[in-house]
Coordinates of C-alpha atoms and ligand atoms in Angstrom, one line a residue:
X1 CA -83.0 7.7 8.7
X2 CA -79.9 6.7 6.8
X3 CA -76.8 6.0 8.9
X4 CA -73.2 5.1 8.6
X5 CA -71.7 2.8 11.2
X6 CA -68.0 2.9 11.4
X7 CA -65.1 2.0 13.7
X8 CA -62.2 -0.4 13.9
X9 CA -62.3 -4.1 12.7
X10 CA -64.3 -6.1 15.3
X11 CA -66.0 -3.0 16.9
X12 CA -69.4 -4.7 16.4
X13 CA -70.6 -2.9 13.2
X14 CA -72.1 -6.1 11.7
X15 CA -73.6 -7.2 15.0
X16 CA -75.3 -3.9 15.6
X17 CA -76.4 -3.7 11.9
X18 CA -78.1 -7.1 12.2
X19 CA -80.0 -5.8 15.3
X20 CA -81.1 -2.7 13.4
X21 CA -82.3 -4.8 10.4
X22 CA -84.2 -7.1 12.7
X23 CA -85.9 -4.5 14.9
X24 CA -86.2 -1.6 12.4
X25 CA -86.4 -3.1 9.0
X26 CA -83.4 -1.2 7.7
X27 CA -81.4 -2.2 4.6
X28 CA -77.8 -3.3 5.5
X29 CA -75.1 -2.4 3.0
X30 CA -71.9 -4.1 4.1
X31 CA -69.0 -3.9 1.7
X32 CA -67.3 -6.8 3.6
X33 CA -70.4 -9.0 3.1
X34 CA -70.7 -8.0 -0.5
X35 CA -67.1 -8.9 -1.2
X36 CA -67.4 -12.2 0.7
X37 CA -70.5 -13.1 -1.4
X38 CA -68.6 -12.3 -4.6
X39 CA -65.7 -14.5 -3.4
X40 CA -68.1 -17.3 -2.6
X41 CA -69.6 -17.1 -6.1
X42 CA -66.1 -16.8 -7.7
X43 CA -67.2 -13.7 -9.7
X44 CA -64.5 -11.5 -11.3
X45 CA -65.0 -9.0 -8.5
X46 CA -64.6 -11.7 -5.9
X47 CA -61.4 -13.0 -7.5
X48 CA -59.9 -9.5 -7.6
X49 CA -60.9 -8.7 -4.0
X50 CA -59.8 -12.0 -2.4
X51 CA -56.1 -11.3 -2.3
X52 CA -56.5 -7.9 -0.7
X53 CA -59.0 -9.1 1.9
X54 CA -57.1 -12.2 3.0
X55 CA -54.0 -10.0 3.6
X56 CA -56.1 -7.4 5.5
X57 CA -55.6 -4.7 2.9
X58 CA -58.2 -2.4 1.4
X59 CA -59.7 -3.4 -2.0
X60 CA -59.0 -0.5 -4.5
X61 CA -61.4 2.4 -4.3
X62 CA -62.7 2.2 -7.9
X63 CA -63.9 -1.3 -7.5
X64 CA -65.5 -0.6 -4.1
X65 CA -67.2 2.6 -5.0
X66 CA -69.0 1.1 -8.1
X67 CA -70.2 -1.8 -5.9
X68 CA -71.7 0.6 -3.3
X69 CA -73.3 2.7 -6.0
X70 CA -75.2 -0.5 -7.2
X71 CA -76.2 -1.3 -3.6
X72 CA -77.5 2.2 -2.9
X73 CA -79.6 2.0 -6.1
X74 CA -81.3 -1.1 -4.8
X75 CA -82.5 -0.1 -1.3
X76 CA -86.1 0.0 -2.5
X77 CA -86.6 3.2 -0.6
X78 CA -85.8 1.6 2.7
X79 CA -83.6 3.5 5.2
X80 CA -80.1 2.1 5.0
X81 CA -77.1 1.3 7.2
X82 CA -73.7 1.7 5.5
X83 CA -71.2 -0.7 7.3
X84 CA -67.6 -0.8 6.2
X85 CA -67.9 2.0 3.6
X86 CA -66.4 4.6 3.4
X87 CA -63.1 3.4 4.8
X88 CA -61.0 6.4 3.9
X89 CA -61.4 10.1 3.1
X90 CA -61.4 9.6 -0.7
X91 CA -64.3 7.0 -0.4
X92 CA -66.1 9.5 1.9
X93 CA -65.8 12.2 -0.8
X94 CA -67.0 9.8 -3.5
X95 CA -69.9 8.8 -1.3
X96 CA -70.9 12.5 -0.9
X97 CA -71.0 12.8 -4.7
X98 CA -73.0 9.5 -5.1
X99 CA -75.6 10.6 -2.6
X100 CA -76.2 13.8 -4.5
X101 CA -76.5 11.9 -7.7
X102 CA -79.0 9.4 -6.2
X103 CA -80.9 12.1 -4.3
X104 CA -80.2 10.4 -1.0
X105 CA -79.0 11.8 2.4
X106 CA -76.7 10.5 5.1
X107 CA -78.3 11.6 8.5
X108 CA -75.8 10.3 11.0
X109 CA -72.3 8.9 11.2
X110 CA -72.0 6.7 14.3
X111 CA -68.5 5.8 15.4
X112 CA -68.1 2.7 17.6
X113 CA -65.0 2.9 19.9
X114 CA -63.6 -0.3 21.4
X115 CA -60.1 -0.7 23.0
X116 CA -57.5 -2.6 20.9
X117 CA -57.1 -5.6 23.2
X118 CA -60.9 -6.2 23.1
X119 CA -60.8 -5.9 19.3
X120 CA -58.1 -8.6 19.0
X121 CA -60.1 -10.9 21.3
X122 CA -63.3 -10.3 19.3
X123 CA -61.7 -10.9 15.9
X124 CA -59.7 -14.0 16.8
X125 CA -62.7 -15.6 18.5
X126 CA -65.2 -14.8 15.8
X127 CA -66.9 -17.6 13.8
X128 CA -69.3 -17.1 10.9
X129 CA -72.0 -19.4 9.3
X130 CA -71.0 -20.0 5.7
X131 CA -74.7 -20.5 4.8
X132 CA -76.5 -17.5 6.3
X133 CA -73.6 -15.2 7.5
X134 CA -74.7 -15.3 11.2
X135 CA -71.9 -14.1 13.4
X136 CA -70.8 -15.9 16.6
X137 CA -67.9 -15.7 19.1
X138 CA -66.3 -18.7 20.8
X139 CA -66.9 -17.2 24.3
X140 CA -69.1 -14.1 24.0
X141 CA -71.7 -15.7 21.7
X142 CA -71.0 -19.4 21.3
X143 CA -73.1 -21.9 19.2
X144 CA -75.7 -23.5 21.4
X145 CA -74.5 -27.1 20.5
X146 CA -71.0 -26.1 19.6
X147 CA -71.2 -26.9 15.9
X148 CA -74.6 -26.0 14.3
X149 CA -75.6 -22.5 13.3
X150 CA -78.4 -21.4 15.7
X151 CA -80.1 -19.3 12.9
X152 CA -80.2 -21.7 9.9
X153 CA -79.0 -25.1 11.1
X154 CA -75.9 -24.8 8.8
X155 CA -73.0 -27.2 9.6
X156 CA -70.2 -25.0 8.3
X157 CA -69.4 -22.4 10.9
X158 CA -65.9 -21.2 10.1
X159 CA -63.1 -18.7 10.9
X160 CA -62.6 -15.9 8.3
X161 CA -59.1 -16.0 6.7
X162 CA -58.6 -12.4 7.7
X163 CA -59.3 -13.2 11.4
X164 CA -56.0 -15.0 11.7
X165 CA -53.3 -13.1 13.7
X166 CA -51.2 -11.7 10.8
X167 CA -54.2 -10.2 9.0
X168 CA -55.7 -8.8 12.1
X169 CA -52.5 -6.8 12.8
X170 CA -52.5 -5.4 9.2
X171 CA -56.3 -4.6 9.4
X172 CA -55.8 -2.7 12.7
X173 CA -52.9 -0.7 11.1
X174 CA -54.9 0.0 8.0
X175 CA -57.7 1.2 10.2
X176 CA -55.4 3.6 12.1
X177 CA -53.9 5.0 8.9
X178 CA -57.0 5.2 6.6
X179 CA -60.2 4.9 8.5
X180 CA -59.8 6.7 11.8
X181 CA -59.3 10.1 10.0
X182 CA -63.0 9.7 9.0
X183 CA -63.9 10.8 12.5
X184 CA -62.6 14.3 11.8
X185 CA -64.2 14.3 8.4
X186 CA -67.7 13.5 9.7
X187 CA -67.2 15.9 12.7
X188 CA -66.6 18.6 10.0
X189 CA -69.9 17.5 8.3
X190 CA -71.6 17.9 11.8
X191 CA -73.2 14.4 11.7
X192 CA -70.7 12.5 13.9
X193 CA -71.7 10.7 17.2
X194 CA -69.2 8.7 19.2
X195 CA -70.6 5.5 20.9
X196 CA -68.9 3.4 23.5
X197 CA -68.8 -0.1 21.9
X198 CA -68.0 -2.1 25.0
X199 CA -70.5 -4.0 27.2
X200 CA -72.7 -6.7 25.7
X201 CA -74.5 -6.4 22.4
X202 CA -77.8 -5.1 23.9
X203 CA -76.0 -2.4 25.9
X204 CA -74.3 -1.2 22.7
X205 CA -77.6 -1.4 20.8
X206 CA -79.3 0.8 23.4
X207 CA -76.6 3.4 22.9
X208 CA -77.0 3.2 19.1
X209 CA -80.7 3.8 19.4
X210 CA -80.2 6.8 21.7
X211 CA -77.7 8.2 19.2
X212 CA -80.1 7.7 16.3
X213 CA -82.9 9.5 18.2
X214 CA -80.9 12.4 19.5
Ligands
AP5_1 P1 -65.4 -6.1 6.9 O1 -66.1 -7.3 6.8 O2 -66.2 -4.8 6.8 O3 -64.5 -6.1 8.1 P2 -64.2 -5.0 9.3 O4 -64.5 -3.6 9.0 O5 -62.8 -5.3 9.6 O6 -65.2 -5.3 10.3 P3 -65.5 -6.7 10.9 O7 -66.5 -7.4 10.0 O8 -64.2 -7.5 11.1 O9 -66.0 -6.4 12.3 P4 -67.4 -5.7 12.8 O10 -67.1 -4.4 13.3 O11 -68.5 -5.9 11.8 O12 -67.6 -6.7 14.1 P5 -68.7 -7.9 14.3 O13 -70.0 -7.3 14.6 O14 -68.5 -9.0 13.3 O15 -64.3 -6.0 5.7 C1 -63.5 -7.1 5.4 C2 -62.4 -6.7 4.4 O16 -63.1 -6.3 3.2 C3 -61.6 -5.5 4.7 O17 -60.4 -5.8 5.5 C4 -61.1 -5.0 3.3 O18 -60.1 -5.9 2.8 C5 -62.4 -5.3 2.5 N1 -63.3 -4.1 2.5 C6 -64.5 -3.9 3.1 N2 -64.9 -2.7 2.9 C7 -64.0 -2.0 2.2 C8 -63.9 -0.7 1.7 N3 -64.9 0.2 1.9 N4 -62.9 -0.4 0.9 C9 -61.9 -1.3 0.7 N5 -61.9 -2.5 1.1 C10 -62.9 -2.9 1.9 O19 -68.1 -8.5 15.7 C11 -66.8 -9.0 15.8 C12 -66.9 -10.2 16.9 O20 -67.1 -9.6 18.1 C13 -68.0 -11.2 16.6 O21 -67.5 -12.5 17.0 C14 -69.1 -10.7 17.6 O22 -69.9 -11.8 18.0 C15 -68.3 -10.1 18.7 N6 -69.0 -9.0 19.3 C16 -69.7 -8.0 18.7 N7 -70.2 -7.1 19.6 C17 -69.8 -7.6 20.8 C18 -69.9 -7.1 22.1 N8 -70.6 -6.0 22.4 N9 -69.3 -7.7 23.1 C19 -68.5 -8.9 22.9 N10 -68.4 -9.4 21.7 C20 -69.0 -8.7 20.6

């Protein structure tokens, strides 16, 4: 089953995707992770994307759609999770065309809803391992020893530039203006399921699994 996980910044898309990869062997396609990898490697794509991302704005569609096309071509036949793409209706229309071209199908669009105050707390407290990308939270999911990544032993667990207060505000606004309308779009395609994204990770995961199996 191929799914799209979408919702506001900090809703837990990356966290739930990691659980789906671990327990179901799915392929995770996260445009945010792909951009961060390109920035780390200082590729032309990364250099172009960095300014937009640090400010909390969307990277232009043309760049993003080409990147997703390459990722979809390299799933190796595994079921995939799209996380962070599409992020507006024009990207959703481009995705529809891409899927036809690649003979793939999107089975479900799962929308994670979390109240705004919780989102701000999750984003401002998030920490990420620079080496393996594991995601933590200073209170909900702290590092066991306070400084070393529990997954890979990496010593550089950092706060994303776009998790600072100013960027968070822009990202939440961009979400309201551009991404929330996708709910109506996927309702129209008859593949939308709304999921309550509060509670701990395992509660949310149980709801995701129910939605996938329904
Ligand atoms: P991206 O990385 O996709 O950012 P996002 O969509 O804003 O989502 P986040 O990664 O912030 O949050 P998440 O929902 O994955 O939450 P997480 O699981 O980490 O994109 C970054 C930027 O790249 C964009 O702003 C844009 O500039 C650009 N970009 C990306 N895609 C693009 C596109 N298609 N077009 C154009 N530009 C694009 O969890 C967050 C925190 O909460 C963590 O600390 C976690 O531990 C904690 N947490 C998770 N679940 C729970 C829970 N149940 N209870 C308590 N805490 C929890």
